[in-house]
């Protein structure tokens, strides 16, 4: 049996990278795959993200809108031959979302209010719901062991609120798995815990490394410190250095393997053997065959990140984490069972929503109504005609020239034509997207009129300003193919300010052709335009050269630096600075980033 943990840094992006969810899972080739940081809201869950043939999935999404749309979330995928009446260990017998017992789980009936999990009675219900609001844990019971798929919170040293949240999260998590251990259950914890336990697990520990309270807590739960858990990878490879699973996203740290080991697999509990002579054996010694890092999933590979101009680096495709696997041996089948109710196959709307017959009839009714009004809808808006406009077109030119304003018939014709087109577009848009429909209904409920989408074509309703502009063809006899209403629609956007230009426009409309004077004027205009383009190109090149000259050179390699902007809140937020463009690496490596830093002269514009 094989278990894999992988921080995918966006499930949708990894599915796109591999072509499908099934191909992603098959590339990992494991019986149980645990993803962290899937970055999907519950309402965004679709079959292509969580359903794959031959797999059962269990998902916990971020429920806290304040933390942002793409944030946290975990998912556990179990490879099974059958989801019903199965004896496979990979198929869980029960599943639970969160660590507090207050969210959905397999043992809670629909009419029953979830109760606080054993050992967590000292916490308030509000605090526990806050712990589970970010989608950081899925618990699956596989009979032989209980599996925790965990994504640990990250907290900056000066962010007291997040530090307290992280402390409470791990405290609650520890109490929860301790309750299982007291019952004699075996516990396996996998995931991105955002903690590097020892100096060997970090590229550059620093003097304050050992003082971190979360690092001390992590080591306290390990067997070496009297705790119940084995750090499976470090127990299998106690002296392996530079065994990292995470690298910084923006500074190319993977090139020099400048990272940390924060993705872990922990195991606790007795082995599965029943003989008296091996009662003292533990799950790790008897059943864990191997544990290692799948480095082939790293984004960076030799030769695939050439430096561009000005020190820029090519964007790497993939997660900033590498998967970690554990293979188990001597794992027997379990009693017959079926997939728990928490499975994604039972999530409402996961396969979309069935369209009602009423919605199809509503579309048909709208089309029939428009046809009875004389509107014929063609493939292009330009081919749309309206028979009721014929009476307006038969008016004499004298009547049209008396007033600059059209008659009531003509305005009504144009207005009705625009209204029908707008109504059709709104109806079809509402049928395609429910979100848009919801926003329109909200505006109607509050008494606000929903704005119609502006249509830029020949059937758009004319503005009042357009009727005060001069008609480009004041004589209908010059264009015998056009009627009065068409002449009104073909008005110019500006008035003629020169007599010679007016004469030229008239001759052109009458089909006389261009004269030699017109040709000279046209060539002069083209020459002027070319000159302007040349001047603009030279100015742009000057600006580019100025920008390149203003970029400082790093002192270590004498290469152009790259510009960055401070995004962290504080007095320097939004300020630009320059750093060495090379990949982050050990200070002893001359090919790595030299550590050059310089503030830019001015503060960048805040967006």
Coordinates of C-alpha atoms in Angstrom, one line a residue:
X1 CA 0.0 0.0 0.0
X2 CA 1.3 3.5 -0.9
X3 CA 0.3 6.8 0.6
X4 CA 1.3 10.2 -0.9
X5 CA 1.1 13.7 0.5
X6 CA 1.4 16.6 -1.9
X7 CA 0.8 20.4 -1.5
X8 CA -0.4 21.1 -5.1
X9 CA -0.6 24.9 -4.6
X10 CA -3.9 25.1 -6.5
X11 CA -5.7 21.9 -7.6
X12 CA -7.2 23.6 -10.7
X13 CA -3.7 24.6 -11.9
X14 CA -2.3 21.0 -11.4
X15 CA -5.2 19.5 -13.2
X16 CA -4.6 21.8 -16.1
X17 CA -0.9 21.0 -16.1
X18 CA -1.4 17.3 -16.3
X19 CA -4.4 17.4 -18.6
X20 CA -6.9 15.9 -16.2
X21 CA -7.4 14.9 -12.6
X22 CA -7.1 11.2 -13.5
X23 CA -3.7 11.8 -15.1
X24 CA -2.5 13.7 -12.1
X25 CA -3.5 10.9 -9.8
X26 CA -2.1 8.2 -12.0
X27 CA 1.3 10.1 -12.2
X28 CA 1.5 9.7 -8.4
X29 CA 0.6 6.0 -8.5
X30 CA -0.7 5.7 -4.9
X31 CA -3.6 4.0 -3.2
X32 CA -4.2 7.1 -1.0
X33 CA -3.3 10.6 -2.3
X34 CA -3.6 13.6 0.1
X35 CA -3.6 17.1 -1.4
X36 CA -3.2 20.3 0.5
X37 CA -3.8 23.9 -0.6
X38 CA -6.3 23.0 -3.3
X39 CA -7.6 26.7 -3.3
X40 CA -11.2 25.9 -4.2
X41 CA -14.4 27.2 -2.6
X42 CA -17.2 24.7 -1.9
X43 CA -19.5 26.2 -4.5
X44 CA -16.7 25.9 -7.1
X45 CA -16.4 22.2 -6.8
X46 CA -17.0 20.4 -10.1
X47 CA -16.7 16.9 -11.2
X48 CA -13.5 17.6 -13.2
X49 CA -11.7 18.7 -10.0
X50 CA -12.7 16.0 -7.5
X51 CA -14.1 13.1 -9.5
X52 CA -11.9 10.6 -11.3
X53 CA -12.7 7.1 -12.4
X54 CA -11.5 4.5 -9.9
X55 CA -11.1 7.0 -7.0
X56 CA -13.3 8.1 -4.1
X57 CA -12.6 11.7 -2.9
X58 CA -13.2 13.6 0.3
X59 CA -12.8 17.4 0.3
X60 CA -12.7 20.2 2.9
X61 CA -12.8 23.7 1.5
X62 CA -12.1 27.1 2.9
X63 CA -15.3 28.6 4.5
X64 CA -13.7 31.8 5.6
X65 CA -14.4 34.5 3.0
X66 CA -12.1 36.9 4.8
X67 CA -9.0 34.8 4.0
X68 CA -9.6 35.2 0.3
X69 CA -10.9 33.1 -2.6
X70 CA -7.9 31.0 -3.4
X71 CA -6.8 29.8 0.1
X72 CA -6.1 26.5 1.8
X73 CA -8.3 23.5 1.4
X74 CA -7.5 19.7 1.5
X75 CA -8.6 16.7 -0.4
X76 CA -8.1 13.0 0.0
X77 CA -8.3 10.6 -3.0
X78 CA -8.6 6.9 -2.4
X79 CA -8.0 4.4 -5.3
X80 CA -10.6 1.6 -5.1
X81 CA -12.0 -1.1 -7.4
X82 CA -15.5 -0.6 -6.0
X83 CA -17.0 2.1 -3.8
X84 CA -19.7 -0.3 -2.5
X85 CA -19.4 -3.6 -0.6
X86 CA -15.6 -3.4 -0.7
X87 CA -12.9 -5.0 1.5
X88 CA -10.1 -2.6 0.4
X89 CA -8.2 -0.7 3.1
X90 CA -7.9 2.4 0.8
X91 CA -11.6 2.9 0.9
X92 CA -12.4 4.5 4.3
X93 CA -15.1 3.2 6.6
X94 CA -15.8 6.7 7.9
X95 CA -14.8 10.2 7.1
X96 CA -14.9 13.6 8.9
X97 CA -14.3 17.1 7.8
X98 CA -12.3 19.2 10.2
X99 CA -10.7 18.3 13.5
X100 CA -13.4 19.5 16.0
X101 CA -16.3 17.3 15.2
X102 CA -18.6 20.2 14.5
X103 CA -18.6 19.9 10.7
X104 CA -20.1 17.2 8.5
X105 CA -19.0 13.6 9.3
X106 CA -20.2 10.1 8.6
X107 CA -21.7 9.4 12.0
X108 CA -23.9 12.4 12.2
X109 CA -27.5 12.1 10.9
X110 CA -29.1 14.9 8.9
X111 CA -31.5 15.8 11.7
X112 CA -28.8 15.7 14.3
X113 CA -26.6 18.7 15.5
X114 CA -22.9 17.8 15.4
X115 CA -21.3 17.6 18.9
X116 CA -17.8 18.7 20.0
X117 CA -15.3 15.9 19.6
X118 CA -14.0 14.1 22.7
X119 CA -11.2 16.0 24.5
X120 CA -12.2 19.4 23.2
X121 CA -14.8 20.4 25.7
X122 CA -12.7 23.2 27.2
X123 CA -13.0 25.2 24.0
X124 CA -16.0 27.3 23.0
X125 CA -18.0 26.3 20.0
X126 CA -17.2 29.6 18.3
X127 CA -13.4 29.1 18.7
X128 CA -13.7 25.5 17.3
X129 CA -15.7 26.6 14.3
X130 CA -13.1 29.2 13.6
X131 CA -10.4 26.5 13.6
X132 CA -12.4 24.5 11.0
X133 CA -13.4 27.4 8.9
X134 CA -10.3 27.4 6.7
X135 CA -10.6 23.8 5.4
X136 CA -7.3 22.4 6.9
X137 CA -8.1 18.8 7.8
X138 CA -9.9 15.7 6.5
X139 CA -10.0 12.6 8.8
X140 CA -10.6 9.2 7.2
X141 CA -10.9 5.9 9.1
X142 CA -9.3 3.0 7.2
X143 CA -10.0 0.4 10.0
X144 CA -6.3 -0.4 10.5
X145 CA -5.4 3.2 11.0
X146 CA -6.9 6.7 11.2
X147 CA -5.5 9.1 8.6
X148 CA -5.2 12.9 9.2
X149 CA -4.7 14.9 6.0
X150 CA -3.5 18.3 7.4
X151 CA -2.5 21.7 6.0
X152 CA -0.9 23.6 8.9
X153 CA -1.3 27.4 9.1
X154 CA 1.5 29.8 8.3
X155 CA 2.1 32.8 10.5
X156 CA 4.6 35.6 10.3
X157 CA 6.6 36.3 13.5
X158 CA 5.0 39.8 13.9
X159 CA 1.4 38.7 13.2
X160 CA 0.1 37.9 16.7
X161 CA -3.4 37.0 15.5
X162 CA -2.2 34.3 13.1
X163 CA 0.4 33.1 15.6
X164 CA -2.4 32.5 18.1
X165 CA -4.6 30.8 15.5
X166 CA -1.7 28.5 14.6
X167 CA -1.0 27.7 18.2
X168 CA -4.7 26.8 18.9
X169 CA -5.0 24.8 15.6
X170 CA -2.0 22.5 16.5
X171 CA -3.2 22.2 20.2
X172 CA -6.7 21.1 19.1
X173 CA -5.1 18.7 16.5
X174 CA -2.9 17.1 19.1
X175 CA -5.8 16.6 21.5
X176 CA -7.8 15.0 18.7
X177 CA -5.2 12.4 17.7
X178 CA -4.4 11.7 21.3
X179 CA -8.1 10.7 21.9
X180 CA -7.7 8.1 19.1
X181 CA -4.4 6.8 20.6
X182 CA -6.0 6.3 24.0
X183 CA -8.6 4.1 22.3
X184 CA -5.8 1.9 20.9
X185 CA -6.1 3.2 17.4
X186 CA -3.2 3.7 15.1
X187 CA -2.8 7.2 13.7
X188 CA -1.0 8.4 10.5
X189 CA -0.6 12.2 10.0
X190 CA 0.3 13.5 6.5
X191 CA 0.5 16.9 5.0
X192 CA 2.2 20.3 4.9
X193 CA 2.6 21.3 8.5
X194 CA 4.6 24.4 7.7
X195 CA 7.2 23.4 10.3
X196 CA 10.8 22.4 9.6
X197 CA 11.6 20.3 12.8
X198 CA 15.4 20.4 12.8
X199 CA 18.4 22.4 11.4
X200 CA 19.1 19.6 9.0
X201 CA 15.7 20.2 7.5
X202 CA 16.4 23.9 6.6
X203 CA 18.7 25.4 4.0
X204 CA 19.8 28.2 6.4
X205 CA 18.6 27.7 10.0
X206 CA 20.0 30.9 11.6
X207 CA 20.7 31.7 15.2
X208 CA 17.0 31.9 16.3
X209 CA 16.0 28.7 14.6
X210 CA 15.9 26.4 17.7
X211 CA 13.9 29.0 19.7
X212 CA 10.7 28.7 17.5
X213 CA 7.9 27.4 19.7
X214 CA 6.2 25.5 16.9
X215 CA 9.5 23.7 16.1
X216 CA 9.9 22.8 19.8
X217 CA 6.3 21.5 19.9
X218 CA 6.9 19.4 16.8
X219 CA 9.9 17.7 18.3
X220 CA 8.0 17.1 21.5
X221 CA 5.6 14.7 19.9
X222 CA 8.3 12.6 18.3
X223 CA 9.6 9.3 19.7
X224 CA 13.0 10.8 20.3
X225 CA 11.5 13.2 22.8
X226 CA 9.2 10.7 24.5
X227 CA 6.2 11.4 22.2
X228 CA 4.1 8.8 20.3
X229 CA 5.0 9.7 16.7
X230 CA 7.7 8.6 14.3
X231 CA 8.9 11.2 11.7
X232 CA 8.8 8.5 9.0
X233 CA 11.2 10.1 6.5
X234 CA 13.8 11.2 9.1
X235 CA 13.6 7.8 10.8
X236 CA 14.3 6.1 7.5
X237 CA 17.0 8.6 6.4
X238 CA 18.5 10.0 9.7
X239 CA 21.6 11.6 8.1
X240 CA 20.4 12.7 4.7
X241 CA 21.1 16.4 4.1
X242 CA 19.4 18.9 1.7
X243 CA 16.3 16.7 1.6
X244 CA 13.8 19.5 1.0
X245 CA 10.2 19.5 0.0
X246 CA 9.4 23.2 -0.4
X247 CA 11.2 26.1 -2.2
X248 CA 10.5 29.8 -2.4
X249 CA 8.3 30.7 -5.3
X250 CA 9.7 33.9 -6.8
X251 CA 13.5 33.7 -6.4
X252 CA 14.3 30.4 -8.3
X253 CA 15.5 28.7 -5.1
X254 CA 15.0 25.2 -6.6
X255 CA 18.0 25.7 -8.9
X256 CA 20.4 25.4 -6.0
X257 CA 18.0 23.3 -3.8
X258 CA 17.7 26.1 -1.3
X259 CA 14.5 25.1 0.6
X260 CA 13.0 23.4 3.6
X261 CA 11.4 20.1 4.6
X262 CA 7.9 21.0 5.9
X263 CA 5.9 18.2 4.2
X264 CA 5.7 15.3 6.6
X265 CA 4.4 11.8 7.3
X266 CA 4.0 10.8 10.9
X267 CA 2.9 7.4 12.3
X268 CA 2.0 6.2 15.8
X269 CA 0.5 3.1 17.4
X270 CA 1.1 -0.6 17.6
X271 CA 1.6 -3.0 14.7
X272 CA -1.1 -5.2 13.2
X273 CA 0.4 -8.5 14.4
X274 CA -1.6 -10.4 17.0
X275 CA 1.2 -12.8 18.3
X276 CA 2.3 -12.2 21.8
X277 CA 6.0 -12.2 20.9
X278 CA 5.7 -9.1 18.8
X279 CA 3.3 -7.1 21.0
X280 CA 5.9 -4.5 21.7
X281 CA 6.5 -3.8 18.0
X282 CA 5.1 -0.6 16.6
X283 CA 3.4 0.3 13.3
X284 CA 6.6 2.0 11.9
X285 CA 8.9 -0.9 12.5
X286 CA 6.6 -3.6 11.2
X287 CA 4.7 -2.0 8.3
X288 CA 6.6 1.0 6.9
X289 CA 8.7 -0.2 4.1
X290 CA 10.0 3.0 2.6
X291 CA 9.5 6.8 2.7
X292 CA 11.1 9.3 0.3
X293 CA 10.6 12.6 -1.6
X294 CA 9.4 12.4 -5.2
X295 CA 11.9 14.9 -6.6
X296 CA 10.9 14.3 -10.2
X297 CA 7.9 16.5 -9.5
X298 CA 10.1 19.5 -8.8
X299 CA 9.4 22.5 -11.0
X300 CA 13.1 23.2 -11.8
X301 CA 15.1 20.8 -13.9
X302 CA 18.6 21.3 -15.3
X303 CA 18.6 23.6 -18.3
X304 CA 15.0 24.7 -18.2
X305 CA 15.3 28.1 -16.6
X306 CA 17.5 30.3 -18.7
X307 CA 18.0 33.9 -17.7
X308 CA 16.3 36.4 -19.9
X309 CA 17.2 40.0 -20.6
X310 CA 17.7 42.2 -17.5
X311 CA 18.0 39.2 -15.3
X312 CA 14.5 37.9 -15.7
X313 CA 13.7 34.2 -15.2
X314 CA 11.4 32.0 -17.1
X315 CA 8.2 31.1 -15.2
X316 CA 8.2 27.5 -13.8
X317 CA 5.2 25.3 -14.2
X318 CA 4.1 23.2 -11.2
X319 CA 3.8 23.4 -7.4
X320 CA 6.5 24.9 -5.2
X321 CA 6.3 21.7 -3.1
X322 CA 7.4 18.1 -3.9
X323 CA 5.3 15.1 -3.0
X324 CA 6.4 12.7 -0.2
X325 CA 5.4 9.0 -0.2
X326 CA 5.2 6.1 2.3
X327 CA 4.9 2.5 1.3
X328 CA 3.3 0.0 3.7
X329 CA 3.6 -3.8 3.8
X330 CA 1.6 -6.6 5.5
X331 CA -1.7 -4.7 5.3
X332 CA -4.6 -7.1 5.3
X333 CA -8.1 -6.6 3.9
X334 CA -10.8 -5.3 6.2
X335 CA -14.5 -6.2 6.6
X336 CA -16.9 -5.3 3.9
X337 CA -18.0 -1.7 3.8
X338 CA -19.1 1.1 1.4
X339 CA -17.9 4.7 0.8
X340 CA -18.9 7.1 3.6
X341 CA -21.6 9.8 3.0
X342 CA -18.9 12.5 3.0
X343 CA -17.7 11.3 -0.4
X344 CA -17.6 13.9 -3.1
X345 CA -20.0 11.7 -5.2
X346 CA -22.8 12.8 -2.8
X347 CA -22.0 16.5 -2.8
X348 CA -24.9 18.5 -4.1
X349 CA -24.3 20.0 -7.6
X350 CA -21.0 18.3 -8.1
X351 CA -22.2 17.1 -11.6
X352 CA -24.0 20.4 -12.3
X353 CA -27.7 21.0 -12.1
X354 CA -30.4 19.5 -14.3
X355 CA -32.1 22.1 -16.5
X356 CA -35.8 22.4 -16.1
X357 CA -38.2 22.0 -19.0
X358 CA -39.7 25.4 -18.1
X359 CA -36.5 27.2 -19.0
X360 CA -36.5 25.7 -22.5
X361 CA -40.2 26.8 -23.0
X362 CA -39.4 30.3 -21.7
X363 CA -36.7 30.7 -24.4
X364 CA -39.1 29.5 -27.1
X365 CA -41.8 31.9 -25.9
X366 CA -39.4 34.9 -26.2
X367 CA -38.5 34.0 -29.8
X368 CA -42.1 33.6 -30.8
X369 CA -43.0 37.0 -29.3
X370 CA -40.3 38.7 -31.2
X371 CA -41.3 37.1 -34.5
X372 CA -44.9 38.3 -34.0
X373 CA -43.7 41.8 -33.6
X374 CA -42.0 41.6 -37.0
X375 CA -38.4 41.0 -35.8
X376 CA -36.4 38.5 -37.8
X377 CA -33.2 37.4 -36.1
X378 CA -30.4 36.4 -38.4
X379 CA -26.8 35.2 -37.7
X380 CA -25.5 38.7 -37.8
X381 CA -27.1 41.8 -36.4
X382 CA -26.3 43.6 -39.6
X383 CA -28.9 41.4 -41.5
X384 CA -31.7 42.2 -39.0
X385 CA -34.7 44.0 -40.6
X386 CA -38.1 45.2 -39.5
X387 CA -41.1 45.4 -41.7
X388 CA -42.8 47.9 -39.5
X389 CA -40.1 50.4 -40.4
X390 CA -41.2 50.6 -44.1
X391 CA -43.8 53.3 -43.4
X392 CA -41.0 55.5 -41.9
X393 CA -38.8 55.0 -44.9
X394 CA -41.6 56.1 -47.3
X395 CA -41.7 59.6 -45.9
X396 CA -40.6 62.4 -48.2
X397 CA -37.2 64.0 -47.9
X398 CA -38.9 67.4 -47.4
X399 CA -40.6 66.2 -44.3
X400 CA -37.2 64.9 -43.0
X401 CA -35.4 68.2 -43.7
X402 CA -38.0 70.3 -41.9
X403 CA -36.9 69.2 -38.5
X404 CA -33.7 67.6 -37.2
X405 CA -35.8 65.4 -34.9
X406 CA -37.3 62.2 -36.2
X407 CA -41.0 61.5 -36.1
X408 CA -42.7 59.6 -33.3
X409 CA -43.1 56.6 -35.6
X410 CA -39.4 56.4 -36.4
X411 CA -38.3 56.7 -32.8
X412 CA -40.8 54.1 -31.8
X413 CA -39.6 51.8 -34.5
X414 CA -35.9 52.2 -33.4
X415 CA -36.8 51.9 -29.8
X416 CA -38.9 48.7 -30.3
X417 CA -36.1 47.2 -32.4
X418 CA -33.5 47.9 -29.7
X419 CA -35.8 46.7 -26.9
X420 CA -36.4 43.3 -28.7
X421 CA -32.7 42.8 -29.2
X422 CA -31.9 43.8 -25.7
X423 CA -34.6 41.5 -24.3
X424 CA -33.3 38.5 -26.2
X425 CA -29.8 39.0 -25.1
X426 CA -30.8 39.4 -21.4
X427 CA -33.0 36.2 -21.6
X428 CA -30.2 34.1 -23.0
X429 CA -27.6 35.6 -20.6
X430 CA -29.8 34.7 -17.7
X431 CA -30.2 31.2 -18.9
X432 CA -26.4 30.7 -19.2
X433 CA -25.3 32.2 -15.9
X434 CA -27.2 32.0 -12.7
X435 CA -24.8 34.5 -11.0
X436 CA -25.8 37.3 -13.3
X437 CA -29.5 36.4 -12.8
X438 CA -29.0 36.6 -9.0
X439 CA -27.4 40.1 -9.3
X440 CA -30.2 41.4 -11.5
X441 CA -32.9 40.1 -9.0
X442 CA -31.1 41.7 -6.1
X443 CA -31.1 45.0 -7.9
X444 CA -34.9 44.7 -8.7
X445 CA -35.5 43.8 -5.0
X446 CA -33.8 47.0 -3.8
X447 CA -35.7 49.1 -6.3
X448 CA -32.8 49.7 -8.6
X449 CA -33.2 49.4 -12.4
X450 CA -30.7 46.9 -13.9
X451 CA -28.5 48.5 -16.5
X452 CA -28.8 47.1 -20.1
X453 CA -25.7 46.2 -21.9
X454 CA -24.7 48.8 -24.5
X455 CA -24.9 47.5 -28.1
X456 CA -22.5 48.9 -30.6
X457 CA -24.1 48.1 -33.9
X458 CA -26.4 49.6 -36.5
X459 CA -29.6 48.7 -34.5
X460 CA -28.5 50.6 -31.4
X461 CA -30.8 53.4 -30.3
X462 CA -29.6 56.8 -31.5
X463 CA -28.5 59.4 -28.9
X464 CA -30.1 62.8 -28.7
X465 CA -26.8 64.4 -29.8
X466 CA -26.7 62.5 -33.1
X467 CA -29.9 64.3 -34.3
X468 CA -28.1 67.7 -34.1
X469 CA -25.3 66.7 -36.5
X470 CA -25.4 67.5 -40.1
X471 CA -26.3 64.8 -42.5
X472 CA -23.3 63.7 -44.7
X473 CA -25.6 63.4 -47.8
X474 CA -28.1 66.2 -47.8
X475 CA -29.5 65.3 -51.2
X476 CA -31.3 62.0 -51.4
X477 CA -31.0 61.9 -55.2
X478 CA -27.2 61.5 -54.9
X479 CA -27.7 58.1 -53.3
X480 CA -30.8 56.7 -55.0
X481 CA -30.5 53.4 -53.2
X482 CA -31.0 55.0 -49.8
X483 CA -34.2 56.1 -48.1
X484 CA -34.8 59.0 -45.7
X485 CA -34.4 56.9 -42.6
X486 CA -31.2 55.3 -43.8
X487 CA -29.8 58.8 -44.6
X488 CA -30.6 59.8 -41.0
X489 CA -28.7 56.7 -39.6
X490 CA -25.6 57.5 -41.8
X491 CA -24.7 60.8 -40.2
X492 CA -21.0 61.9 -39.9
X493 CA -19.2 62.3 -36.5
X494 CA -17.8 65.8 -37.3
X495 CA -18.7 68.9 -39.3
X496 CA -16.7 69.9 -42.4
X497 CA -14.6 73.0 -41.6
X498 CA -13.0 73.7 -45.0
X499 CA -14.7 74.5 -48.3
X500 CA -12.1 72.5 -50.3
X501 CA -12.7 69.5 -48.0
X502 CA -16.4 69.8 -48.4
X503 CA -16.1 69.9 -52.2
X504 CA -13.8 66.9 -52.1
X505 CA -16.3 65.0 -49.9
X506 CA -19.1 65.9 -52.3
X507 CA -17.2 64.8 -55.4
X508 CA -16.3 61.5 -53.7
X509 CA -19.9 60.8 -52.9
X510 CA -20.9 61.6 -56.5
X511 CA -18.3 59.0 -57.8
X512 CA -16.2 61.6 -59.7
X513 CA -12.9 60.0 -58.4
X514 CA -9.8 61.4 -56.9
X515 CA -7.9 64.2 -58.6
X516 CA -4.2 64.7 -58.6
X517 CA -4.7 67.3 -55.9
X518 CA -6.4 64.7 -53.8
X519 CA -3.5 62.3 -54.4
X520 CA -0.9 64.8 -53.3
X521 CA -3.0 65.6 -50.2
X522 CA -3.2 61.9 -49.4
X523 CA 0.5 61.3 -49.9
X524 CA 1.3 64.3 -47.6
X525 CA -1.0 63.0 -45.0
X526 CA 0.7 59.5 -45.1
X527 CA 4.1 61.1 -44.9
X528 CA 3.1 63.1 -41.9
X529 CA 1.7 59.9 -40.2
X530 CA 4.9 58.0 -40.9
X531 CA 7.0 60.8 -39.5
X532 CA 4.9 60.8 -36.3
X533 CA 5.3 57.0 -36.0
X534 CA 9.0 57.3 -36.4
X535 CA 9.2 60.0 -33.7
X536 CA 7.1 57.9 -31.4
X537 CA 9.3 54.8 -32.0
X538 CA 12.5 56.9 -31.3
X539 CA 10.9 58.3 -28.1
X540 CA 9.9 54.8 -26.9
X541 CA 13.5 53.5 -27.5
X542 CA 14.9 56.5 -25.6
X543 CA 12.6 55.7 -22.6
X544 CA 13.6 52.0 -22.7
X545 CA 17.3 52.9 -22.8
X546 CA 16.7 55.3 -19.9
X547 CA 15.0 52.6 -17.9
X548 CA 17.8 50.1 -18.6
X549 CA 20.4 52.6 -17.6
X550 CA 18.6 53.3 -14.3
X551 CA 18.6 49.7 -13.3
X552 CA 21.6 49.1 -11.0
X553 CA 24.1 46.3 -11.3
X554 CA 24.5 43.8 -8.5
X555 CA 27.9 44.0 -6.8
X556 CA 28.5 40.2 -6.9
X557 CA 28.0 39.5 -10.6
X558 CA 27.8 43.0 -12.2
X559 CA 24.5 42.0 -13.8
X560 CA 21.3 44.0 -14.0
X561 CA 19.1 43.7 -11.0
X562 CA 15.4 42.9 -11.0
X563 CA 12.8 45.3 -9.4
X564 CA 10.5 44.2 -6.7
X565 CA 7.7 45.9 -4.7
X566 CA 7.0 45.6 -1.0
X567 CA 3.6 44.0 -0.5
X568 CA 3.6 43.6 3.2
X569 CA 1.7 46.1 5.2
X570 CA 3.8 48.7 6.9
X571 CA 5.7 52.0 6.4
X572 CA 7.5 50.6 3.3
X573 CA 4.5 49.0 1.7
X574 CA 4.4 49.8 -2.0
X575 CA 8.0 50.9 -2.2
X576 CA 10.2 49.5 -5.0
X577 CA 13.6 48.0 -4.6
X578 CA 16.2 46.2 -6.6
X579 CA 17.8 42.8 -5.8
X580 CA 20.2 40.4 -7.5
X581 CA 18.4 38.5 -10.4
X582 CA 20.1 35.2 -9.7
X583 CA 18.5 32.2 -8.0
X584 CA 18.5 32.1 -4.2
X585 CA 21.2 29.7 -2.9
X586 CA 23.8 29.1 -0.3
X587 CA 26.0 32.1 0.5
X588 CA 29.1 29.9 -0.1
X589 CA 28.0 29.3 -3.8
X590 CA 29.4 32.2 -6.0
X591 CA 26.8 31.3 -8.7
X592 CA 23.9 31.9 -6.4
X593 CA 22.2 35.2 -5.4
X594 CA 24.8 37.6 -4.1
X595 CA 22.3 39.3 -1.7
X596 CA 22.5 42.7 -3.3
X597 CA 19.7 45.1 -2.2
X598 CA 18.9 48.7 -3.1
X599 CA 15.9 50.9 -2.6
X600 CA 14.5 52.6 -5.7
X601 CA 14.4 56.4 -5.7
X602 CA 10.7 56.8 -5.6
X603 CA 7.7 54.9 -4.3
X604 CA 5.7 52.9 -6.8
X605 CA 2.2 53.8 -7.5
X606 CA -0.4 52.0 -5.4
X607 CA -3.1 50.1 -7.3

